[in-house]
Short mmCIF file of C-alpha atoms in Angstrom, two decimals:
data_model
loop_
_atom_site.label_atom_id
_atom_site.label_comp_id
_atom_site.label_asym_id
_atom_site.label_seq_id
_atom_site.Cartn_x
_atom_site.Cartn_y
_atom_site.Cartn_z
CA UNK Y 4 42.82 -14.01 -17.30
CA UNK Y 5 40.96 -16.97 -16.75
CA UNK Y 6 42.75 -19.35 -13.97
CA UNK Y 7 40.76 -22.35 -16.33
CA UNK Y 8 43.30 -24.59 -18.29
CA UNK Y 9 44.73 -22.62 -21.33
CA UNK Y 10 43.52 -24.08 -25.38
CA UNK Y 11 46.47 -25.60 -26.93
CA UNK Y 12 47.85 -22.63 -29.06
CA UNK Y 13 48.19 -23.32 -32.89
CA UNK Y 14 51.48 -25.18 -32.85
CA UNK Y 15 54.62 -23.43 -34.19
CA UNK Y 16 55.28 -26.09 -36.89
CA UNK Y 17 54.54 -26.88 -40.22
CA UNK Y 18 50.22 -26.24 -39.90
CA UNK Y 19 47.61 -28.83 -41.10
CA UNK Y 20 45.98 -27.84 -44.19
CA UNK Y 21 42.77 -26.86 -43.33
CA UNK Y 22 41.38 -26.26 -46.63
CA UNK Y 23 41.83 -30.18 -47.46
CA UNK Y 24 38.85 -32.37 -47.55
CA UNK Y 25 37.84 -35.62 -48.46
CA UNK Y 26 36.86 -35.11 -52.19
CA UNK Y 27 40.38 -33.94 -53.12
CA UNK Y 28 41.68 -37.89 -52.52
CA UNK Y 29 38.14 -39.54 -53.94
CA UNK Y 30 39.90 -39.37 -57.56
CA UNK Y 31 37.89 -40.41 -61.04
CA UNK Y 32 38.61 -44.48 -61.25
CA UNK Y 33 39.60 -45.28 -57.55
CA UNK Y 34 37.20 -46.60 -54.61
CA UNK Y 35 36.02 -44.29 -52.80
CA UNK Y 36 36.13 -44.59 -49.07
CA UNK Y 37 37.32 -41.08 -48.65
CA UNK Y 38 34.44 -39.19 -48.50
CA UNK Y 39 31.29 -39.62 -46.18
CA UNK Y 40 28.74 -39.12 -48.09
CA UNK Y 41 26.53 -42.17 -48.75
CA UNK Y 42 26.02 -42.85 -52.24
CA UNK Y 43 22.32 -44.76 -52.34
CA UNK Y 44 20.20 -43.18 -54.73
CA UNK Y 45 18.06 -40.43 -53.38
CA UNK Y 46 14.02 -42.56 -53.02
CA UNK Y 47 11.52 -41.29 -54.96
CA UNK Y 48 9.78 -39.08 -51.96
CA UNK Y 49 13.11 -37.20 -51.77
CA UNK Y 50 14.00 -37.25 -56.25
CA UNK Y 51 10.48 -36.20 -57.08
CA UNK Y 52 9.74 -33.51 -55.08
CA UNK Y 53 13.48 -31.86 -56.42
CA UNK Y 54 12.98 -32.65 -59.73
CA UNK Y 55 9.09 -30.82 -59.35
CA UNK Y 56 10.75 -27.66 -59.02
CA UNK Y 57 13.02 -27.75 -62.00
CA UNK Y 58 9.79 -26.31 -64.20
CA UNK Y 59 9.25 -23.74 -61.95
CA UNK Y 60 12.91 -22.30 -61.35
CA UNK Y 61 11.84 -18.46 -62.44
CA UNK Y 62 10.78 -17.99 -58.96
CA UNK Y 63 12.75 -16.53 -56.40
CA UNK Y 64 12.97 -19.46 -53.42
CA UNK Y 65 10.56 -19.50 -50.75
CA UNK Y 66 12.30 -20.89 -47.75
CA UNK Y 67 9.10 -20.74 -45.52
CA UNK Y 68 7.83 -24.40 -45.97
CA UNK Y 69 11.03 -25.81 -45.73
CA UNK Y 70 12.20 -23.60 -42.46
CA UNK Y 71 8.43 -24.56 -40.94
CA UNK Y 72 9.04 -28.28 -41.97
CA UNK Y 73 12.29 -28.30 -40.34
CA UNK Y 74 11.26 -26.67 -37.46
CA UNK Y 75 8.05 -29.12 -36.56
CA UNK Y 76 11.03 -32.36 -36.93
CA UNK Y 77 13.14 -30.72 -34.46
CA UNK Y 78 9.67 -29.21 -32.65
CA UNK Y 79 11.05 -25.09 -32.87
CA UNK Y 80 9.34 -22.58 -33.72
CA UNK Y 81 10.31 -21.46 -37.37
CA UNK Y 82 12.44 -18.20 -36.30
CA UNK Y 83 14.80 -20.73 -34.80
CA UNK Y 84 16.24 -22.48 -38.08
CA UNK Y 85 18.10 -20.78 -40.56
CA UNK Y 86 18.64 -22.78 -44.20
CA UNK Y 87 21.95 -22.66 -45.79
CA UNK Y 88 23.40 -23.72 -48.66
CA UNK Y 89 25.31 -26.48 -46.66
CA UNK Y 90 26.58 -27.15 -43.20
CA UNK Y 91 29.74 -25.15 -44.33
CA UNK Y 92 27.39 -21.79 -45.08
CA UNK Y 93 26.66 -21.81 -41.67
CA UNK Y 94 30.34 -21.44 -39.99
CA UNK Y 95 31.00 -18.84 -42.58
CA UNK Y 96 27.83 -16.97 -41.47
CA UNK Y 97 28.74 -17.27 -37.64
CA UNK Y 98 32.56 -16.24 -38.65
CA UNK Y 99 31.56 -13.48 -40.45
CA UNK Y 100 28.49 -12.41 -38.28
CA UNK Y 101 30.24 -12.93 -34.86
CA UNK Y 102 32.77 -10.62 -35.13
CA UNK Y 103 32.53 -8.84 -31.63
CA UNK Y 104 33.79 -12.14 -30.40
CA UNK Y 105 37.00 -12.24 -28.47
CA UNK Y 106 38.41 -15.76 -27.28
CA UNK Y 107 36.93 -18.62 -29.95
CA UNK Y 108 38.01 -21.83 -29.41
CA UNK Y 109 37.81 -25.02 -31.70
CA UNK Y 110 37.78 -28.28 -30.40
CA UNK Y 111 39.84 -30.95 -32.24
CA UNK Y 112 40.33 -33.08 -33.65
CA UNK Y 113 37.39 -32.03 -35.82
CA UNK Y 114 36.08 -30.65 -38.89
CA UNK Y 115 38.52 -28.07 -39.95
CA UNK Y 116 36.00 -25.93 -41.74
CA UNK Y 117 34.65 -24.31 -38.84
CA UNK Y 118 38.40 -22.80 -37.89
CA UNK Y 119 39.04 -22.25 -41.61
CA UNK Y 120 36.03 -19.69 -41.10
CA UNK Y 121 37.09 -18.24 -38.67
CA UNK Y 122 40.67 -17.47 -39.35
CA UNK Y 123 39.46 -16.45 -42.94
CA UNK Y 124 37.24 -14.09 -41.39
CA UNK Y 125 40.51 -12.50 -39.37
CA UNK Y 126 39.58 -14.44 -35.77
CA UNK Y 127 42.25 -15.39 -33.86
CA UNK Y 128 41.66 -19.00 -32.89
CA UNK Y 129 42.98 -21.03 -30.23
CA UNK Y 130 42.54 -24.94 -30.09
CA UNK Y 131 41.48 -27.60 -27.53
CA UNK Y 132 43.43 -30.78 -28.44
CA UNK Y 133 41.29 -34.08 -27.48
CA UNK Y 134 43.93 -37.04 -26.43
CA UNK Y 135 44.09 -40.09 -28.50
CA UNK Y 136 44.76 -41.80 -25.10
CA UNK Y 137 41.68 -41.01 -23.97
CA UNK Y 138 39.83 -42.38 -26.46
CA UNK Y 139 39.17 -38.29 -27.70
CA UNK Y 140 36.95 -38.09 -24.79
CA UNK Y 141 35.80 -34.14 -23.84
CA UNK Y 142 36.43 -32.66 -20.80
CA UNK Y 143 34.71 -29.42 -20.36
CA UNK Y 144 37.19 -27.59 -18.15
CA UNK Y 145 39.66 -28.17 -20.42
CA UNK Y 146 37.63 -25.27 -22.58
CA UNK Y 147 38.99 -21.98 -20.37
CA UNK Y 148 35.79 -20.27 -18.94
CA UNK Y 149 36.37 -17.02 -20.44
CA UNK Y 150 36.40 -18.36 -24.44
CA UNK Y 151 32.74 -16.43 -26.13
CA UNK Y 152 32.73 -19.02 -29.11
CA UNK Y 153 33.20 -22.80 -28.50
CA UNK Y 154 32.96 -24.86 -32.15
CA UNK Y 155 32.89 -28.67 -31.62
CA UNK Y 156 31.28 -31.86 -33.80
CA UNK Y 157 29.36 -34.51 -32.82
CA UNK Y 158 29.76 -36.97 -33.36
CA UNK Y 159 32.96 -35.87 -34.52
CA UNK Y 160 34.40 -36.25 -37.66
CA UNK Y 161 37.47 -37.55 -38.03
CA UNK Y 162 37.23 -39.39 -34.85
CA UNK Y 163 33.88 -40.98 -34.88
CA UNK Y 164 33.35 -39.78 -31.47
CA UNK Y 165 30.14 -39.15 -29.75
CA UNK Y 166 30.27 -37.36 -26.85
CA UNK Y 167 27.03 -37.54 -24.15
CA UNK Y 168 24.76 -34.44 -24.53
CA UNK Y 169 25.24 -33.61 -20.92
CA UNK Y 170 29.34 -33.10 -21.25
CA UNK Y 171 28.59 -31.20 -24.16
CA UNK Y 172 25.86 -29.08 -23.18
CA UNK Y 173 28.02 -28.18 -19.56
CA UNK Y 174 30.03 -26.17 -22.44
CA UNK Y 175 27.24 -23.75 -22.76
CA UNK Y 176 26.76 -20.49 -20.74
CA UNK Y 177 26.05 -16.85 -20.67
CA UNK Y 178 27.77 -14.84 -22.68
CA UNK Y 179 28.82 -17.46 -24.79
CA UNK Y 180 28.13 -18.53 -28.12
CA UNK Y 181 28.74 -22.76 -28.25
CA UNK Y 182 28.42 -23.91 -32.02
CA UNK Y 183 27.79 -27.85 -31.58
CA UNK Y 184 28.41 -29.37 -35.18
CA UNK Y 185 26.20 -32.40 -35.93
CA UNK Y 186 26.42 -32.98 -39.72
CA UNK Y 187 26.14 -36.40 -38.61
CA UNK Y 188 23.92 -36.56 -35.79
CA UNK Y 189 21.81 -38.63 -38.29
CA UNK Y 190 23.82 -41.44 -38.94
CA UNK Y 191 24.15 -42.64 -34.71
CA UNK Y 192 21.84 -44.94 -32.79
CA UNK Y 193 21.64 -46.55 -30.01
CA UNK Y 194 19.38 -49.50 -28.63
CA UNK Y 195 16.34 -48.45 -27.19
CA UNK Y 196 16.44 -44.43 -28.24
CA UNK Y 197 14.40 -44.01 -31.02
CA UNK Y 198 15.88 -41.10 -32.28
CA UNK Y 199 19.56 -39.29 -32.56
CA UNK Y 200 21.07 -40.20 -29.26
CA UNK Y 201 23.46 -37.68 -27.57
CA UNK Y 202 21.89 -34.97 -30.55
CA UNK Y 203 20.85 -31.22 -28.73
CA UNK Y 204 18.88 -30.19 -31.56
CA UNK Y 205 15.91 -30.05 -29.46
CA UNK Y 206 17.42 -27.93 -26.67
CA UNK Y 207 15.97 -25.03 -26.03
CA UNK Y 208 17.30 -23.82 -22.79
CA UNK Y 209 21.06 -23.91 -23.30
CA UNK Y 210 22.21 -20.55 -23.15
CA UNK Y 211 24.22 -19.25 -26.75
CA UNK Y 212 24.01 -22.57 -28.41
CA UNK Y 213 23.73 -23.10 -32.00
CA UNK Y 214 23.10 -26.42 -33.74
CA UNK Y 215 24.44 -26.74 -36.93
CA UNK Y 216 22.90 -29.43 -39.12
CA UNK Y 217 23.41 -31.20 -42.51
CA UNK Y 218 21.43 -32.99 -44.89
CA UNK Y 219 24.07 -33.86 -47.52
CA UNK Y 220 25.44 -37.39 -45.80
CA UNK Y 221 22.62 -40.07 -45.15
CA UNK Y 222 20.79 -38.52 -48.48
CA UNK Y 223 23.63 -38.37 -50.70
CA UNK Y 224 23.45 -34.79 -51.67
CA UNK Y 225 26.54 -33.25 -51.30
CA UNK Y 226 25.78 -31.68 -54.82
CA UNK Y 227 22.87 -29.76 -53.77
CA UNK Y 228 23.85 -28.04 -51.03
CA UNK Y 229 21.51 -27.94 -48.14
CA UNK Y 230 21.82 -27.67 -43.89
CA UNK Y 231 20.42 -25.29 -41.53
CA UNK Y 232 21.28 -24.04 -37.96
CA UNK Y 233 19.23 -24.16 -35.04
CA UNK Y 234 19.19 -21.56 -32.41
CA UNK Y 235 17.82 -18.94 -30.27
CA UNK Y 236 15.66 -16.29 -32.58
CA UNK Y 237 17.93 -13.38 -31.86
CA UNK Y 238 21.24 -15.41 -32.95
CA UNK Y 239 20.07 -16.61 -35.88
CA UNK Y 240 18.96 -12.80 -36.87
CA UNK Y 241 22.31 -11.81 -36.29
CA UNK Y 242 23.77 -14.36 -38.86
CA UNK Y 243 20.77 -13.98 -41.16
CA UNK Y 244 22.11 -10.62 -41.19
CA UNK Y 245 25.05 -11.23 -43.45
CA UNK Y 246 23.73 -14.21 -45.22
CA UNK Y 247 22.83 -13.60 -49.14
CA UNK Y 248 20.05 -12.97 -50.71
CA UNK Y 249 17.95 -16.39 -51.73
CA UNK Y 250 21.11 -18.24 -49.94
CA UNK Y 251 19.65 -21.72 -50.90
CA UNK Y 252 17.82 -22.59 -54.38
CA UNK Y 253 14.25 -23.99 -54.66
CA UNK Y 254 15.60 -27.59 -55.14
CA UNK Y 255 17.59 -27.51 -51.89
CA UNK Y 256 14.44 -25.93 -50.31
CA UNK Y 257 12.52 -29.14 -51.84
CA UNK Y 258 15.15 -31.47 -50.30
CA UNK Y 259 14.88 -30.09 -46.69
CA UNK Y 260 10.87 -30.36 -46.46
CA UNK Y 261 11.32 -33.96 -47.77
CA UNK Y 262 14.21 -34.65 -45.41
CA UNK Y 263 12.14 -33.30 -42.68
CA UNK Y 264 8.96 -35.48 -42.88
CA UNK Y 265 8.06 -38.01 -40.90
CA UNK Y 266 8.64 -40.83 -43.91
CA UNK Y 267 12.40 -39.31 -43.99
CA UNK Y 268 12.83 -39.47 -40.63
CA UNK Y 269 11.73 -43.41 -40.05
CA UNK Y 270 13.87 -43.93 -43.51
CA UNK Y 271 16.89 -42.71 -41.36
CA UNK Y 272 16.80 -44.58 -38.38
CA UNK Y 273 16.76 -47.42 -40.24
CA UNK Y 274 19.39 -46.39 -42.75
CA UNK Y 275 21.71 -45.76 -39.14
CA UNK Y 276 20.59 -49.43 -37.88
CA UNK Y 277 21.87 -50.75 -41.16
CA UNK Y 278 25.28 -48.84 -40.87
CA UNK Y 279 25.72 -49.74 -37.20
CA UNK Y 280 25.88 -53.22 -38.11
CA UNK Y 281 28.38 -52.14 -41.14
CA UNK Y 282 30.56 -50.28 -38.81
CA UNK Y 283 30.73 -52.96 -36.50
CA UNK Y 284 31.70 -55.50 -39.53
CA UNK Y 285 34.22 -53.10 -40.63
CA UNK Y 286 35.85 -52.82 -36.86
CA UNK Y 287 35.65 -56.07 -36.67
CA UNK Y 288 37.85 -56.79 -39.33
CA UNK Y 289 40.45 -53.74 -38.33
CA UNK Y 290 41.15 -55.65 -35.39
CA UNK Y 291 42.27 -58.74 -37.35
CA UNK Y 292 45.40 -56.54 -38.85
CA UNK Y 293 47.92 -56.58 -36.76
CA UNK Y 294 49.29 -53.17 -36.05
CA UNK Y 295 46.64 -51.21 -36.77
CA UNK Y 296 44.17 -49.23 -34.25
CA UNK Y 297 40.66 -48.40 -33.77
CA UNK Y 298 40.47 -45.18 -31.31
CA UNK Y 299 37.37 -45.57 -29.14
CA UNK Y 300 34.31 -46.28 -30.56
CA UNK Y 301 32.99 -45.41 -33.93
CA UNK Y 302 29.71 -44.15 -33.57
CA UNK Y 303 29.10 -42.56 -37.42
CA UNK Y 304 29.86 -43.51 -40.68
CA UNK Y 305 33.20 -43.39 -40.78
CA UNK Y 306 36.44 -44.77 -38.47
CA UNK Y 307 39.59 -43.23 -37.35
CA UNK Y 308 42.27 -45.56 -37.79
CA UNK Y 309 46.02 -45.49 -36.49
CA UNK Y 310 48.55 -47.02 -38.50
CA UNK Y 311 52.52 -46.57 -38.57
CA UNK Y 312 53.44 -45.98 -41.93
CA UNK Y 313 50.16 -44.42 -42.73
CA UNK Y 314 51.46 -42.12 -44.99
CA UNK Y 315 52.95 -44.63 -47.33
CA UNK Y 316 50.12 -47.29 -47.08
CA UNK Y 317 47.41 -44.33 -48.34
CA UNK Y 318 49.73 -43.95 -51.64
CA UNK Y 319 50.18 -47.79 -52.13
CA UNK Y 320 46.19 -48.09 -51.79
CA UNK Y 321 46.00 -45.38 -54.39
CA UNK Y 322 47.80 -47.70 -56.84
CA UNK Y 323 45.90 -50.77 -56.13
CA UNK Y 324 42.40 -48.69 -56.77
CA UNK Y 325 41.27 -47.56 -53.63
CA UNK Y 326 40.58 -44.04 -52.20
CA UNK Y 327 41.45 -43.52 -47.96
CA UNK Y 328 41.14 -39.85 -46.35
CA UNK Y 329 44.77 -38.96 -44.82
CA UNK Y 330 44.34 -37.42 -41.28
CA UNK Y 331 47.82 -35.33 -41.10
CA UNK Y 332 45.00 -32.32 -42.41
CA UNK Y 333 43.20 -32.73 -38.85
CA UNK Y 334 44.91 -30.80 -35.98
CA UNK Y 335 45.53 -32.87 -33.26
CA UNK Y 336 46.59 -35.62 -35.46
CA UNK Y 337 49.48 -36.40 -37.74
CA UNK Y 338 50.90 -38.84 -40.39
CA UNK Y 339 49.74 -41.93 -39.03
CA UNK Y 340 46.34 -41.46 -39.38
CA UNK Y 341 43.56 -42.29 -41.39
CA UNK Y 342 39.39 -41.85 -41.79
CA UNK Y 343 37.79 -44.48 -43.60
CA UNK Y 344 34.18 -44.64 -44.83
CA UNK Y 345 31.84 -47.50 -43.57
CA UNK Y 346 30.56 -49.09 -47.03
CA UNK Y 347 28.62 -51.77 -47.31
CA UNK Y 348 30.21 -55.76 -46.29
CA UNK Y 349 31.64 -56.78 -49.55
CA UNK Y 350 33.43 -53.78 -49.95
CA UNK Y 351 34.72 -53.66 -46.51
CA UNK Y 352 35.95 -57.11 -46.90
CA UNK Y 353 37.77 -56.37 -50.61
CA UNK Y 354 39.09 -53.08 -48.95
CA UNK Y 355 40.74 -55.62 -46.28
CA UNK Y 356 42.06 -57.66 -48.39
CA UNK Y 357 44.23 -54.73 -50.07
CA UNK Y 358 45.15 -53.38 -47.29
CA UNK Y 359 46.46 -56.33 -45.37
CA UNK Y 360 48.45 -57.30 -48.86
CA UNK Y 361 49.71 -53.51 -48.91
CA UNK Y 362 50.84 -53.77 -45.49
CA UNK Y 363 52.64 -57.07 -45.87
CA UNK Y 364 54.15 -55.96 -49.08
#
């Protein structure tokens, strides 16, 4: 047994439901700041090439250009990135194709499909709880030495967390397989890095990890289905192994060569300077409500809020038109919790409005 402090066991209570997502509280009619997807409509270099291959759909998908396109962004070579059909393709693959694993570990709070893979694919799964206290910081040794399969975001959704590459990357070792989740590695900045700060999709000497990416947020197409891992050639042949047959469709194959050109990738750094200064609007306001809390700091395109009553509030908001994601789903959280999308400034300041009038009613 490792002498390293033990993951938090699933708790004997009542569990979060992991199967519970944003979408499911984004109702027909209400405002949606449940879900993070960003809802701009796709620009014409991204629309056009996906609507090119709607005449040509009697072919079987070629992912080769898109897997080489993808590669040269994150400079791999093209055996390193594996398209799916979604960010959530790719936990099921490494549930399913990991199977020899004995100790995996999820880090949370966090995206819960990654341990809804797992346990659906019969793994045993033990948690790392990050403290609310401490501003959900991660501590490596808190992850016992002898876990094979580490899964943790970042930036982290719920939390908004984003956690320095080097404490994440002193996760990785021999022998084990560290899945680093960064559906959202897009959306951060920082001042003076001109790309993803904190992101370790470049990384090519970290033992076992595995980069799992998504394209459905910044380009608004959740409906398409589209991500891709990156990793060490002989990993990714292991979870090729059990993927599908022509996994992803020739449109979603479009979407990731446009996604991964250089035009794309200038269009997103400025699309993550624009929601910086959103997100800091939209804290900025939080802190005007008495009573209610902003964890850390945001560093995506959402925030984690804590609020006593929570519960209650998120069903009043409901009947006054607006749409909040509850965060009792999220392990390591409970009631009094809840995500909120960064929208643009008028919306943020209606959605203020409401909520300070729910709370005082």
């Amino acid at each position: 047994m490792s002498d390293q402090p033990s993951a938090v066991a699933p708790p004997t209570g009542v569990e979060p439901d992991l199967a519970h997502h944003g979408d499911a509280e984004a109702t027909a009619g209400l405002i949606d700041l449940a879900v993070n997807v960003r809802r701009a409509r796709p620009p014409s270099w991204l629309a056009d090439p996906i609507a090119a291959t709607l005449t040509d759909l009697a072919r079987y998908p070629d992912p080769a250009p898109a897997r080489a396109a993808v590669a040269a962004r994150h400079r791999r070579h093209p055996n390193e990135v594996l398209l799916t059909a979604g960010a959530a393709e790719g936990f099921v693959l490494i549930a399913q194709a990991l199977r020899g694993v004995r100790r995996p570990v999820v880090v949370h709070p966090q995206f819960t499909e990654p341990e809804a893979a797992l346990r659906a694919a019969g793994h045993p799964v033990e948690r790392v709880l990050l403290d609310a206290s401490d501003d959900f910081r991660l501590d490596p040794s808190r992850v016992p030495a002898d876990s094979d399969l580490v899964m943790i975001g970042n930036p982290t959704n719920p939390t908004s967390v984003l956690h320095p590459a080097q404490t994440v990357a002193a996760l990785a070792r021999p022998g084990r397989v560290l899945v680093v989740d960064e559906a959202f590695a897009d959306t951060t900045m920082a001042v003076g890095h001109p790309g993803e700060p904190e992101s370790l999709a470049e990384r090519r000497d970290l033992p076992g990890l595995l980069v799992v990416r998504s394209l459905t947020k910044t380009w608004g197409l959740a409906g398409l289905r589209i991500g891709y891992l990156l990793g060490a050639a002989e990993l990714l042949s292991q979870l090729a192994a059990v993927q599908p047959l022509w996994a992803v469709s020739t449109p979603a194959l479009a979407a990731a060569s446009a996604c991964a050109s250089s035009v794309a990738v200038q269009a997103e750094r400025a699309i993550a300077a624009d929601l910086a200064a959103d997100r800091d609007h939209l804290v900025a306001r939080l802190a005007d409500l008495p009573g209610v809390r902003v964890v850390g700091r945001p560093a995506s395109a959402f925030v984690l809020l804590h609020l006593p009553g929570a519960t209650a509030i998120r069903a009043a908001l409901r009947e006054r038109g607006w749409a909040v994601r509850r965060g009792d789903t999220f392990p390591g959280l409970g009631p009094d919790w809840l995500r909120v999308a960064v929208r643009d400034r008028n919306t943020t300041d209606a959605f203020i409005d409401v909520l300070r009038e729910t709370m005082e009613a």
